[in-house]
mmCIF file of C-alpha atoms in Angstrom:
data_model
loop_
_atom_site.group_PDB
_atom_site.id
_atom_site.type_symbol
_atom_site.label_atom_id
_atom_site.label_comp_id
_atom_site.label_asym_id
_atom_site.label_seq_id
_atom_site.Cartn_x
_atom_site.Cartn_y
_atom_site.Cartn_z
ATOM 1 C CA UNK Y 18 147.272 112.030 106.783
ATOM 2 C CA UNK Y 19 146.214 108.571 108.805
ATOM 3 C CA UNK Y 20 145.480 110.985 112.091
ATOM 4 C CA UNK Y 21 143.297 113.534 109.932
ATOM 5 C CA UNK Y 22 141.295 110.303 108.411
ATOM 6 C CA UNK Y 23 141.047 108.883 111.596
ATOM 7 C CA UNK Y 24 140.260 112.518 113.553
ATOM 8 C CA UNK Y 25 138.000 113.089 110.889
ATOM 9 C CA UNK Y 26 136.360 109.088 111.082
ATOM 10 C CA UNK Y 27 135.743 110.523 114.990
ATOM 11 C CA UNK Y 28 133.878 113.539 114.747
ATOM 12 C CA UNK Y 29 131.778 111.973 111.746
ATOM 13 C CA UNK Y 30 130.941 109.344 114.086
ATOM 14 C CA UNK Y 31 130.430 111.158 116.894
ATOM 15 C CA UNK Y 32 128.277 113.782 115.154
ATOM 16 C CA UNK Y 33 125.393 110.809 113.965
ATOM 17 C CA UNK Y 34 125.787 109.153 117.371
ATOM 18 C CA UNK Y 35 124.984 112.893 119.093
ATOM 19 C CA UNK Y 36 122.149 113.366 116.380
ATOM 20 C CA UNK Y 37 120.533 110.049 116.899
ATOM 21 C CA UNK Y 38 120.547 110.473 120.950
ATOM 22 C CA UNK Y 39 118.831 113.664 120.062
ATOM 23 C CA UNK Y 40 115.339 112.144 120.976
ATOM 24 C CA UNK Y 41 114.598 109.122 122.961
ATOM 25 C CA UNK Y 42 112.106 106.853 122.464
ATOM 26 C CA UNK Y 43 108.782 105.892 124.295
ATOM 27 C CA UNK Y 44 107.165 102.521 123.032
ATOM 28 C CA UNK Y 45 103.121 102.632 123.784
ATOM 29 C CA UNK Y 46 100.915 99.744 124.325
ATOM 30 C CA UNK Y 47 97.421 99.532 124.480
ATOM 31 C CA UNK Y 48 96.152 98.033 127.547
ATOM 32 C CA UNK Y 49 94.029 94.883 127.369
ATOM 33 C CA UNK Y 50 90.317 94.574 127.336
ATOM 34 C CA UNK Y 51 88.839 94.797 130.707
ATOM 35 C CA UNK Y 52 86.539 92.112 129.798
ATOM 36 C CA UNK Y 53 85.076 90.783 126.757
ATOM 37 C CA UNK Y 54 81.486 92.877 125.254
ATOM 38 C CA UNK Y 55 78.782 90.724 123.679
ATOM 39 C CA UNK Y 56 76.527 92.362 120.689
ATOM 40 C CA UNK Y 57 78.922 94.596 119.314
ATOM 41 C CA UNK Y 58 77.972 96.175 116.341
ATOM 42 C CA UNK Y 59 80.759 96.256 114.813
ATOM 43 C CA UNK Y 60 83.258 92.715 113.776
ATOM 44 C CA UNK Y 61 86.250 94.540 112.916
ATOM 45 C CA UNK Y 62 88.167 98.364 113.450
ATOM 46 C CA UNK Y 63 89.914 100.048 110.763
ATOM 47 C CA UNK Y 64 91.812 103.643 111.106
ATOM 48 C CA UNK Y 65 92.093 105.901 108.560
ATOM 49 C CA UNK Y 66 95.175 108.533 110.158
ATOM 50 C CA UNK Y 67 94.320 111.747 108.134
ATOM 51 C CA UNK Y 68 96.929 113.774 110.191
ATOM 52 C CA UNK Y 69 99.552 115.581 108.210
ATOM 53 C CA UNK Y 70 102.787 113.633 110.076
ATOM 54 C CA UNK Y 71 101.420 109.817 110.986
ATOM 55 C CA UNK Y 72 104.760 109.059 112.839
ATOM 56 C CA UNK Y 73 104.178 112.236 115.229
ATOM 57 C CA UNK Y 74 102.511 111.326 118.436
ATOM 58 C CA UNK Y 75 104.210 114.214 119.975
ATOM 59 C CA UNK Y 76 106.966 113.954 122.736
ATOM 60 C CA UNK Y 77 107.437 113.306 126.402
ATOM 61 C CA UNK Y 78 109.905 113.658 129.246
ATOM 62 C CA UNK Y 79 111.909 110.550 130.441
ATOM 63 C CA UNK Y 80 114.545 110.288 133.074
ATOM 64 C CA UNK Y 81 115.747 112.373 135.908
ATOM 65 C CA UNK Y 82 117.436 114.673 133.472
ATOM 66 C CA UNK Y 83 114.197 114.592 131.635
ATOM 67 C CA UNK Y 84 115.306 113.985 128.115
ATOM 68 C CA UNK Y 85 113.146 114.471 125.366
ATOM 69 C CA UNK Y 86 111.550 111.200 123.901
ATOM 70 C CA UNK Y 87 109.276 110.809 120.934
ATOM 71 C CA UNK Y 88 106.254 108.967 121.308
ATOM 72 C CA UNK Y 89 105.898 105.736 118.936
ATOM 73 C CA UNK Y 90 103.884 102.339 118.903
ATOM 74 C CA UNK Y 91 105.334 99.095 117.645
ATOM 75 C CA UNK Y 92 103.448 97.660 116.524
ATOM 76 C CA UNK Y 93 101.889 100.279 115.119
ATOM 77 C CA UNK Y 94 98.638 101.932 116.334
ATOM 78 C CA UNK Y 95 96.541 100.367 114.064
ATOM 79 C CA UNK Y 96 97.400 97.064 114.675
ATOM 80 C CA UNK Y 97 97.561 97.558 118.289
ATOM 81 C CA UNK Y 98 93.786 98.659 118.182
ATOM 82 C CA UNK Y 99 92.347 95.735 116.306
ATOM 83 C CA UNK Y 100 94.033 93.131 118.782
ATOM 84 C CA UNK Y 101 92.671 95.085 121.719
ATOM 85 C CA UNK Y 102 89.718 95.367 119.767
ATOM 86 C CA UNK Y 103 89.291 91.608 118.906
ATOM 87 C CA UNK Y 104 90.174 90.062 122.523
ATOM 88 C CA UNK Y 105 87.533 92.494 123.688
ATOM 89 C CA UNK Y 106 84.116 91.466 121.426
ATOM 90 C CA UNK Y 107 82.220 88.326 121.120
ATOM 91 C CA UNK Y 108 83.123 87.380 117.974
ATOM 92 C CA UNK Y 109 80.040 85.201 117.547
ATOM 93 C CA UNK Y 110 77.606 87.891 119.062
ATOM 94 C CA UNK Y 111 78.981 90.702 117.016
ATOM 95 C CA UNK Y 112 77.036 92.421 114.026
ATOM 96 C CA UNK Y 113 79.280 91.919 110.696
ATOM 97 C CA UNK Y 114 80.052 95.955 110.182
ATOM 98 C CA UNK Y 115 83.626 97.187 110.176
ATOM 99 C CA UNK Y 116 84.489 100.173 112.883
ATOM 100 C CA UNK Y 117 86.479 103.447 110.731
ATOM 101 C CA UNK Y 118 88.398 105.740 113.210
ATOM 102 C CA UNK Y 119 89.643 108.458 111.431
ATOM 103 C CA UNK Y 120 92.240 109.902 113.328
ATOM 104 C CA UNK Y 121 92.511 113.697 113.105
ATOM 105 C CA UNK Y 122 94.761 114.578 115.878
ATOM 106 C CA UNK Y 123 96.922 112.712 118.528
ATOM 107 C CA UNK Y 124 99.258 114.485 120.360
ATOM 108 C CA UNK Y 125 101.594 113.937 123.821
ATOM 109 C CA UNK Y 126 103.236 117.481 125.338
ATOM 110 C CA UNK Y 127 104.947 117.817 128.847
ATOM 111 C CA UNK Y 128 106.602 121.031 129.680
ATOM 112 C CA UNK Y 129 107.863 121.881 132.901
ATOM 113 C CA UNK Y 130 107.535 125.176 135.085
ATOM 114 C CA UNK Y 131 108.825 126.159 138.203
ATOM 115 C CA UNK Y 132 109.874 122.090 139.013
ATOM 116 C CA UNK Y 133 106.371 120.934 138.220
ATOM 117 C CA UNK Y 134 105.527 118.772 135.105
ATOM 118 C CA UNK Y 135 102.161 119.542 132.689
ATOM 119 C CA UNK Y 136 101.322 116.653 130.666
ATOM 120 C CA UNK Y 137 99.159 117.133 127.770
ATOM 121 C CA UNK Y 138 97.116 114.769 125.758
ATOM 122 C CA UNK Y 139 95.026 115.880 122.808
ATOM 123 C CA UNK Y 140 92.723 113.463 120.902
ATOM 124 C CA UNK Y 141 90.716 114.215 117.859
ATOM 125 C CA UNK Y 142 88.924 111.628 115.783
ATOM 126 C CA UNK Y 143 85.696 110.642 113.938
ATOM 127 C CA UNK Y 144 83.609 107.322 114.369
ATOM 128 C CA UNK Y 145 81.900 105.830 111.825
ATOM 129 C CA UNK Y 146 80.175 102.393 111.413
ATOM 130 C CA UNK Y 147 79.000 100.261 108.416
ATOM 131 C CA UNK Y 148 79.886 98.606 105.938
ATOM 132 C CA UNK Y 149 79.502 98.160 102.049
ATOM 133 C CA UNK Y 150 80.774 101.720 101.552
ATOM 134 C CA UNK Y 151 78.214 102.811 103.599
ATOM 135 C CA UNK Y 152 78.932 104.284 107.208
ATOM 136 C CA UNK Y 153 76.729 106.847 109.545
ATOM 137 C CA UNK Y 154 78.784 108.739 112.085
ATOM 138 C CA UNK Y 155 78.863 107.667 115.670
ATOM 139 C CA UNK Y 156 80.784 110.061 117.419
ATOM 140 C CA UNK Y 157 82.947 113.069 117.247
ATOM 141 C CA UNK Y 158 85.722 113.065 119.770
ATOM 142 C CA UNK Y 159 87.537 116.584 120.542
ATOM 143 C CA UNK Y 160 88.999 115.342 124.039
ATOM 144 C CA UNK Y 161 92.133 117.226 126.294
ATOM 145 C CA UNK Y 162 93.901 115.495 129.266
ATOM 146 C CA UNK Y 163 95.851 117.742 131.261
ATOM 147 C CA UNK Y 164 97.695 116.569 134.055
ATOM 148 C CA UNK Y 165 100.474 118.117 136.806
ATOM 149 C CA UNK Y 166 102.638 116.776 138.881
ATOM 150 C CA UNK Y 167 106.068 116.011 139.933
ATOM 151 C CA UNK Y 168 106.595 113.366 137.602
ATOM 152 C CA UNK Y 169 103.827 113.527 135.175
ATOM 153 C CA UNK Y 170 104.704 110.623 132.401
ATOM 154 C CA UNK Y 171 103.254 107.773 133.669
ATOM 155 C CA UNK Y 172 100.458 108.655 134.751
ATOM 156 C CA UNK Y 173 99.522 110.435 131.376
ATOM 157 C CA UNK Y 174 100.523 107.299 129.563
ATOM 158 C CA UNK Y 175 98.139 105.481 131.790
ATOM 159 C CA UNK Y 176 95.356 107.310 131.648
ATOM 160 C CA UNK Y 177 95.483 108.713 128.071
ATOM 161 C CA UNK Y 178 95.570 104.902 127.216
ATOM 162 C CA UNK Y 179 92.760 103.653 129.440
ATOM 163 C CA UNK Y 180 90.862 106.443 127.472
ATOM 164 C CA UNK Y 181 91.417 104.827 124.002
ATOM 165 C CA UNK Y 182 90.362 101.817 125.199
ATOM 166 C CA UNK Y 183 87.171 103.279 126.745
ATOM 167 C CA UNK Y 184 86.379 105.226 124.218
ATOM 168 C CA UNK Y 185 86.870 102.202 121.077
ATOM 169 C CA UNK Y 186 84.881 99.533 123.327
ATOM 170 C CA UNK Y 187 81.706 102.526 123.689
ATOM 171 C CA UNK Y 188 81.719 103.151 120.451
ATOM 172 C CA UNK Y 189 81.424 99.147 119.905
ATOM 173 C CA UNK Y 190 78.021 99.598 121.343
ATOM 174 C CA UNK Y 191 76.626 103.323 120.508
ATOM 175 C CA UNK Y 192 74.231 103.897 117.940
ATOM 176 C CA UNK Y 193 74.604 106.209 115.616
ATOM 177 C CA UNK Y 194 74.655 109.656 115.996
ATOM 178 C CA UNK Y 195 72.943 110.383 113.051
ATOM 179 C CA UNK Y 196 70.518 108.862 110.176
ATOM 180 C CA UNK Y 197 73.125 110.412 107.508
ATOM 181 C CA UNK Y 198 74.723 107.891 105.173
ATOM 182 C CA UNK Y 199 78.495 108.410 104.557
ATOM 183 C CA UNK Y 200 80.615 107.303 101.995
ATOM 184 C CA UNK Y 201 84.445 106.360 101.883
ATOM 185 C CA UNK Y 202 84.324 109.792 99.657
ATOM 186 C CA UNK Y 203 82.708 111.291 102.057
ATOM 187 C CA UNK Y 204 84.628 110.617 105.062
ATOM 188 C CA UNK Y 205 87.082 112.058 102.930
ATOM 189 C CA UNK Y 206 85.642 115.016 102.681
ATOM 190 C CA UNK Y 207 83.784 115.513 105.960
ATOM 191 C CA UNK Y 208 84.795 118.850 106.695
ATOM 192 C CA UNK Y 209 83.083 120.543 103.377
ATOM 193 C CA UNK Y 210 80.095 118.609 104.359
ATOM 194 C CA UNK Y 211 80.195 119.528 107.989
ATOM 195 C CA UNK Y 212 80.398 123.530 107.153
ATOM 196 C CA UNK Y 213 77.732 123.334 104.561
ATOM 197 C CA UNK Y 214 75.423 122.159 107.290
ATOM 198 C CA UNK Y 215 76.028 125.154 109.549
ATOM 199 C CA UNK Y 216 74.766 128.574 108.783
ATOM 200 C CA UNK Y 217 77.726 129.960 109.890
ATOM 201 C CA UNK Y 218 79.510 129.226 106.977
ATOM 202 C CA UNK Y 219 76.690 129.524 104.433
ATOM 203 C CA UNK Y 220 74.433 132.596 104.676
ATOM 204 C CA UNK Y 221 75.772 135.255 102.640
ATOM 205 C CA UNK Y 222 75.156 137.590 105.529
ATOM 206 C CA UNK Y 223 75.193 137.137 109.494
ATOM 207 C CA UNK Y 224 72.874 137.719 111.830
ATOM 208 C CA UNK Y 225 72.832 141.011 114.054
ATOM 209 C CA UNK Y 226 73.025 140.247 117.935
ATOM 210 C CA UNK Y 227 75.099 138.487 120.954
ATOM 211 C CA UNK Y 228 76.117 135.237 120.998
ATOM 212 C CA UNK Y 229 76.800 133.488 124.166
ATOM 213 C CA UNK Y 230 79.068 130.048 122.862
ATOM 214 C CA UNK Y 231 79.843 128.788 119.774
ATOM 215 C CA UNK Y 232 76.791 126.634 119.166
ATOM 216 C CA UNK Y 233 74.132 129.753 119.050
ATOM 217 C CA UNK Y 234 76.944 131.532 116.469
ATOM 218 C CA UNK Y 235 77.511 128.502 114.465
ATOM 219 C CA UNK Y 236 73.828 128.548 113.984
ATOM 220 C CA UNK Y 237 73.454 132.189 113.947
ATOM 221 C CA UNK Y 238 70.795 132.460 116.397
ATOM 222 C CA UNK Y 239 72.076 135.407 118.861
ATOM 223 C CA UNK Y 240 71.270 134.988 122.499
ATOM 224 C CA UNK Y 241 70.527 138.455 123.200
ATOM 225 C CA UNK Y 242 69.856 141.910 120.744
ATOM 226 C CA UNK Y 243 72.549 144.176 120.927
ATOM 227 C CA UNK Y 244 71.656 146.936 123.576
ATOM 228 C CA UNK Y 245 74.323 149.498 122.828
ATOM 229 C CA UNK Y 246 77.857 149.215 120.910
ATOM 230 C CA UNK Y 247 80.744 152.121 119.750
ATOM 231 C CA UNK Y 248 83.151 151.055 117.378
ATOM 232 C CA UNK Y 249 86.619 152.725 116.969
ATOM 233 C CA UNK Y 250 88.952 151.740 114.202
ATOM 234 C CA UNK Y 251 87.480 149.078 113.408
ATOM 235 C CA UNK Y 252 87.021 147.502 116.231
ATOM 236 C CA UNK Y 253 84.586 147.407 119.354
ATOM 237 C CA UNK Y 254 85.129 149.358 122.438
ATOM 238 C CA UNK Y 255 81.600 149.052 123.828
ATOM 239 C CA UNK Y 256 79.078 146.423 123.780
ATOM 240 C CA UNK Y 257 76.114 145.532 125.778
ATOM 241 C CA UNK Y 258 73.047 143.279 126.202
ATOM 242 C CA UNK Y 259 70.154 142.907 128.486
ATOM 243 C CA UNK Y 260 69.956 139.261 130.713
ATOM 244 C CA UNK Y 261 66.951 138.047 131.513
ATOM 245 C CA UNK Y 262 66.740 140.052 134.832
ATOM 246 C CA UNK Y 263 67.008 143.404 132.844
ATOM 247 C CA UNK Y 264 70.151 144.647 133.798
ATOM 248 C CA UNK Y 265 72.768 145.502 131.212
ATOM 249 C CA UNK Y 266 75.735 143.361 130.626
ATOM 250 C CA UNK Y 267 78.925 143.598 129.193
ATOM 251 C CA UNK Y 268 79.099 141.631 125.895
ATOM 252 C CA UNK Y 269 83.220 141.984 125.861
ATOM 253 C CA UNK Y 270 83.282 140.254 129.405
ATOM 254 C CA UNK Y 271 81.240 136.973 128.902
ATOM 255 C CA UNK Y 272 80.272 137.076 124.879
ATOM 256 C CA UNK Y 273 81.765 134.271 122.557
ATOM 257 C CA UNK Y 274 81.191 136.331 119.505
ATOM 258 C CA UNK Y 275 78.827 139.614 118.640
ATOM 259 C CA UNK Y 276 77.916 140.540 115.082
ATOM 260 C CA UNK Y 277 77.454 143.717 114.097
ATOM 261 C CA UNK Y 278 76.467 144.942 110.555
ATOM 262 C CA UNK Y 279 76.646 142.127 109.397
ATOM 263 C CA UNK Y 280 80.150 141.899 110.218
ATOM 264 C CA UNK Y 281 81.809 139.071 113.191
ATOM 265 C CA UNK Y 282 83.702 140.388 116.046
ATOM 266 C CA UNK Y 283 85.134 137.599 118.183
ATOM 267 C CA UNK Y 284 86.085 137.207 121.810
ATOM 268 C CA UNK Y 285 89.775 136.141 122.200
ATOM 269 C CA UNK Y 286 91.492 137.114 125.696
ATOM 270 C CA UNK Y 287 89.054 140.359 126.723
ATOM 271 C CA UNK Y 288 88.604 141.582 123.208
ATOM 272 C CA UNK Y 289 86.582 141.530 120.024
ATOM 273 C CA UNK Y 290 88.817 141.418 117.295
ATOM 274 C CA UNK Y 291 86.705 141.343 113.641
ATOM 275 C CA UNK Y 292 86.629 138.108 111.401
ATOM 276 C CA UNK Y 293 87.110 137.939 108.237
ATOM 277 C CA UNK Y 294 85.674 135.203 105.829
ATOM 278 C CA UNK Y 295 87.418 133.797 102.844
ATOM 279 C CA UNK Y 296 85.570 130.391 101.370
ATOM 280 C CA UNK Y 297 85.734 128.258 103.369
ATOM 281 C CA UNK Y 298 87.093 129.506 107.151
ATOM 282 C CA UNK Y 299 86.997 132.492 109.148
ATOM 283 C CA UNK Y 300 90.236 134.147 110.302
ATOM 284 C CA UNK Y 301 91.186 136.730 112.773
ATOM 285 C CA UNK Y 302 94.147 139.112 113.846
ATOM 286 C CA UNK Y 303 94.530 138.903 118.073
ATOM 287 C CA UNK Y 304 97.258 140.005 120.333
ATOM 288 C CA UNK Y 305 97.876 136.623 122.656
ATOM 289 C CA UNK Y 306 99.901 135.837 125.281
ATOM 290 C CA UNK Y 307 102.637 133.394 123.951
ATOM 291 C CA UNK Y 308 103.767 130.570 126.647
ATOM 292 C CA UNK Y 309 107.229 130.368 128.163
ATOM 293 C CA UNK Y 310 107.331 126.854 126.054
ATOM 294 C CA UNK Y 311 106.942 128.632 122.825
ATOM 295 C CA UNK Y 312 104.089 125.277 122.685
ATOM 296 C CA UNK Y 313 101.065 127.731 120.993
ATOM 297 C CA UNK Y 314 98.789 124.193 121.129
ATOM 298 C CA UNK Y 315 99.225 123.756 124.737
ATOM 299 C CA UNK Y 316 97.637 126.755 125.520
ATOM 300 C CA UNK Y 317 94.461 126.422 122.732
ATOM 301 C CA UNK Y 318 94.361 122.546 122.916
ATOM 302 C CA UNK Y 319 91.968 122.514 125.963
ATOM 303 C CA UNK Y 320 88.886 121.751 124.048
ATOM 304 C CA UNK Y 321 85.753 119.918 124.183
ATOM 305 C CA UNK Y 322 86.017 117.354 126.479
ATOM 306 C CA UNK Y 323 88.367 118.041 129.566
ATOM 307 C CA UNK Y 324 89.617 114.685 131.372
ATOM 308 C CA UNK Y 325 92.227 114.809 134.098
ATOM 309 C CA UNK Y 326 93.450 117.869 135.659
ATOM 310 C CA UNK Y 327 91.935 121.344 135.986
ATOM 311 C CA UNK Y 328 92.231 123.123 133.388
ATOM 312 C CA UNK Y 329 92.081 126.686 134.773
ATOM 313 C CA UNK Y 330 95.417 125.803 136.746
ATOM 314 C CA UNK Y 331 97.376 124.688 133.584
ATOM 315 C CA UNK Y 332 96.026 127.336 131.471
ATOM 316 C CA UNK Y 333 96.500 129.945 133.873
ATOM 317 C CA UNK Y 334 99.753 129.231 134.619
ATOM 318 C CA UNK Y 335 101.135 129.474 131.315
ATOM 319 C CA UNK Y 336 98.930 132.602 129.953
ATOM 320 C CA UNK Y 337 100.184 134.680 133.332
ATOM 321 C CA UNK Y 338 104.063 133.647 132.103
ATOM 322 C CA UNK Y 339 103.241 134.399 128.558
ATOM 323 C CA UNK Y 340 104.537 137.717 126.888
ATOM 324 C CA UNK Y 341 101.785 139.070 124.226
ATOM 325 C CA UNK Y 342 102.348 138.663 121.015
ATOM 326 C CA UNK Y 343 100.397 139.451 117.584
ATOM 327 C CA UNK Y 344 98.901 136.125 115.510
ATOM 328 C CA UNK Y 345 96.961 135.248 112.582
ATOM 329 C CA UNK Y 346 94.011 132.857 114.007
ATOM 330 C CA UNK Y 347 91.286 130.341 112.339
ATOM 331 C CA UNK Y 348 88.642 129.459 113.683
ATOM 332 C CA UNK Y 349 88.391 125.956 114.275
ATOM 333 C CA UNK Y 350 84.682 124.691 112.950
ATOM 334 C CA UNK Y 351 85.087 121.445 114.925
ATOM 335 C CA UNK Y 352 84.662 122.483 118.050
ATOM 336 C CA UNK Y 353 84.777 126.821 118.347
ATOM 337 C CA UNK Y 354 88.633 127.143 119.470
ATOM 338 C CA UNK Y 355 90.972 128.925 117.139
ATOM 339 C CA UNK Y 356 94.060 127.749 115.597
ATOM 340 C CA UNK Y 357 97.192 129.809 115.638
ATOM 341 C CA UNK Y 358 98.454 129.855 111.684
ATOM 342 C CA UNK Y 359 101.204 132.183 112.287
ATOM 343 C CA UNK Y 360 103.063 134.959 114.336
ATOM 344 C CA UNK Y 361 103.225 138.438 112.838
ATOM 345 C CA UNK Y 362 106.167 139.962 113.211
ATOM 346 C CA UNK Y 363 106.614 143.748 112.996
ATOM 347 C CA UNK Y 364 107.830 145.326 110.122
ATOM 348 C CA UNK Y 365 111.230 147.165 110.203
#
């Protein structure tokens, strides 16, 4: 009976200990100021995290055997920025407004292929400044780092952390981006405000024609008329436009999105797949190839601004492994990209 208790005392123990070396951990720090800023307009930084997991910073690589190892700050993130923040402004120059980050995404991925690491950084967040309940928006950050190398962690620690401080310390002195007034409520709520502003989302029908990028089809001004189109079960086959040197184009090789009838078709990996619209998002059914990660966010987190790396040879790399799959997609407002919400599986 003592054996089994203590045989059993083992493999309990043994079973938390392997569970809690599951996942390492990696402690960030925010670098100090490069120098102190007079005339900032702001006298303190608040952050509002509005992502759905606050303790997920995503995970990196660490050792030769490259174990897994979350990403965390201690102190936390928020108190690490206001230090950096405070050794870094002139507190007697400095206008008496408070700084609101609201963090919408913050993310660390490696994976490694054929003996070569990809580090990924995604950062996503809204700046506003003011005070009094009253804030106008300074900037909208929808930034990627990609990075590949031999030994990748580092270096994307450094950098992706250099870029933080950058980008707090501009924002210190930016003007706003906009005469809009913004309360807390509406922070809270800036996405509803954000589509009701775009046409996209609130004519009750779309415009006919070609649309080059996101920012002519979010404001439903087509590029180019529709020159010629066949549509087969629903979805397009053949679509063309005329450039400015009249010759005919292909709209399925370098379109964004066409509309047709009134109906969306958009581009996604050499095809027009159609849209549909519920209230407040469009959505879309696309066969895409799936990385050998299984990571769907590596692939569709290059977006907006690219820093570090090329993105071509990291996105390449893992579409040309990837096996095509069939997924539900949203489009993603923000910034154009679309948003894998889930995998369809075939019926049996």
């Amino acid at each position: 009976m003592r054996n089994t208790f203590i045989l059993l005392l083992f493999l309990t123990i043994t079973s938390v200990f392997a569970q809690s070396k599951k996942y390492l951990s990696e402690e960030l720090s925010l670098p100090d100021p490069e120098q102190r800023i007079s005339g900032s307009h702001y006298n303190n930084i608040k952050l509002q995290d509005v992502r759905n997991d606050p303790e997920d910073f995503g995970i990196v690589k660490k050792g030769l055997s490259d174990r897994k190892a979350k990403i965390k700050f201690s102190p936390s993130l928020e108190k690490q920025l206001s230090d950096m923040f405070h050794k870094g402004i002139e507190a007697s120059s400095a206008k008496d407004q408070e700084m609101l980050i609201q963090l919408r995404d913050m993310n660390y991925l490696e994976v490694t292929i054929d003996m070569v690491q990809y580090g990924y950084f995604n950062f996503r967040a809204l700046i506003f400044g003011g005070k009094e309940n009253q804030y106008q928006l300074v900037k909208k950050i929808d930034t990627t780092m990609v990075l590949f190398k031999m030994d990748v962690t580092k270096e994307l620690e450094k950098q992706s952390l250099d870029y933080l401080r950058k980008t707090v310390f501009e924002a210190a002195s930016a003007n706003p981006a906009e005469n809009r007034m913004y309360t807390l409520e509406d922070i809270d709520q800036y996405d509803k405000i954000a589509k009701s502003q775009l046409p996209l989302y609130t004519h009750s029908k779309l415009v006919d024609g070609v649309y080059r990028n996101y920012t002519s089809f979010s404001k439903q001004i087509p590029d180019r008329p529709i020159d010629e189109i066949q549509v087969n079960q629903g979805m397009i086959t053949k679509a063309t436009y005329i450039d400015d040197k009249g010759k005919k184009k292909n709209a399925k090789s370098d379109s964004y999105a066409v509309v047709y009838q009134g109906k969306a078709f958009v581009m996604c990996e050499d095809e027009l797949y159609p849209m549909r619209k519920t209230a407040d998002d469009f959505y879309f059914i696309s066969r895409i190839n799936g990385s050998p990660t299984g990571e769907r966010q590596f692939v569709f987190g290059i977006t907006g601004g690219m820093i570090g790396g090329v993105v071509g040879g990291v996105v390449g790399a893992l579409i040309a492994k990837g096996k095509k799959k069939l997924y539900e997609c949203k489009l993603d407002y923000f910034n154009g990209q679309y948003e894998i919400i889930r995998e369809i599986t075939p019926q049996k």
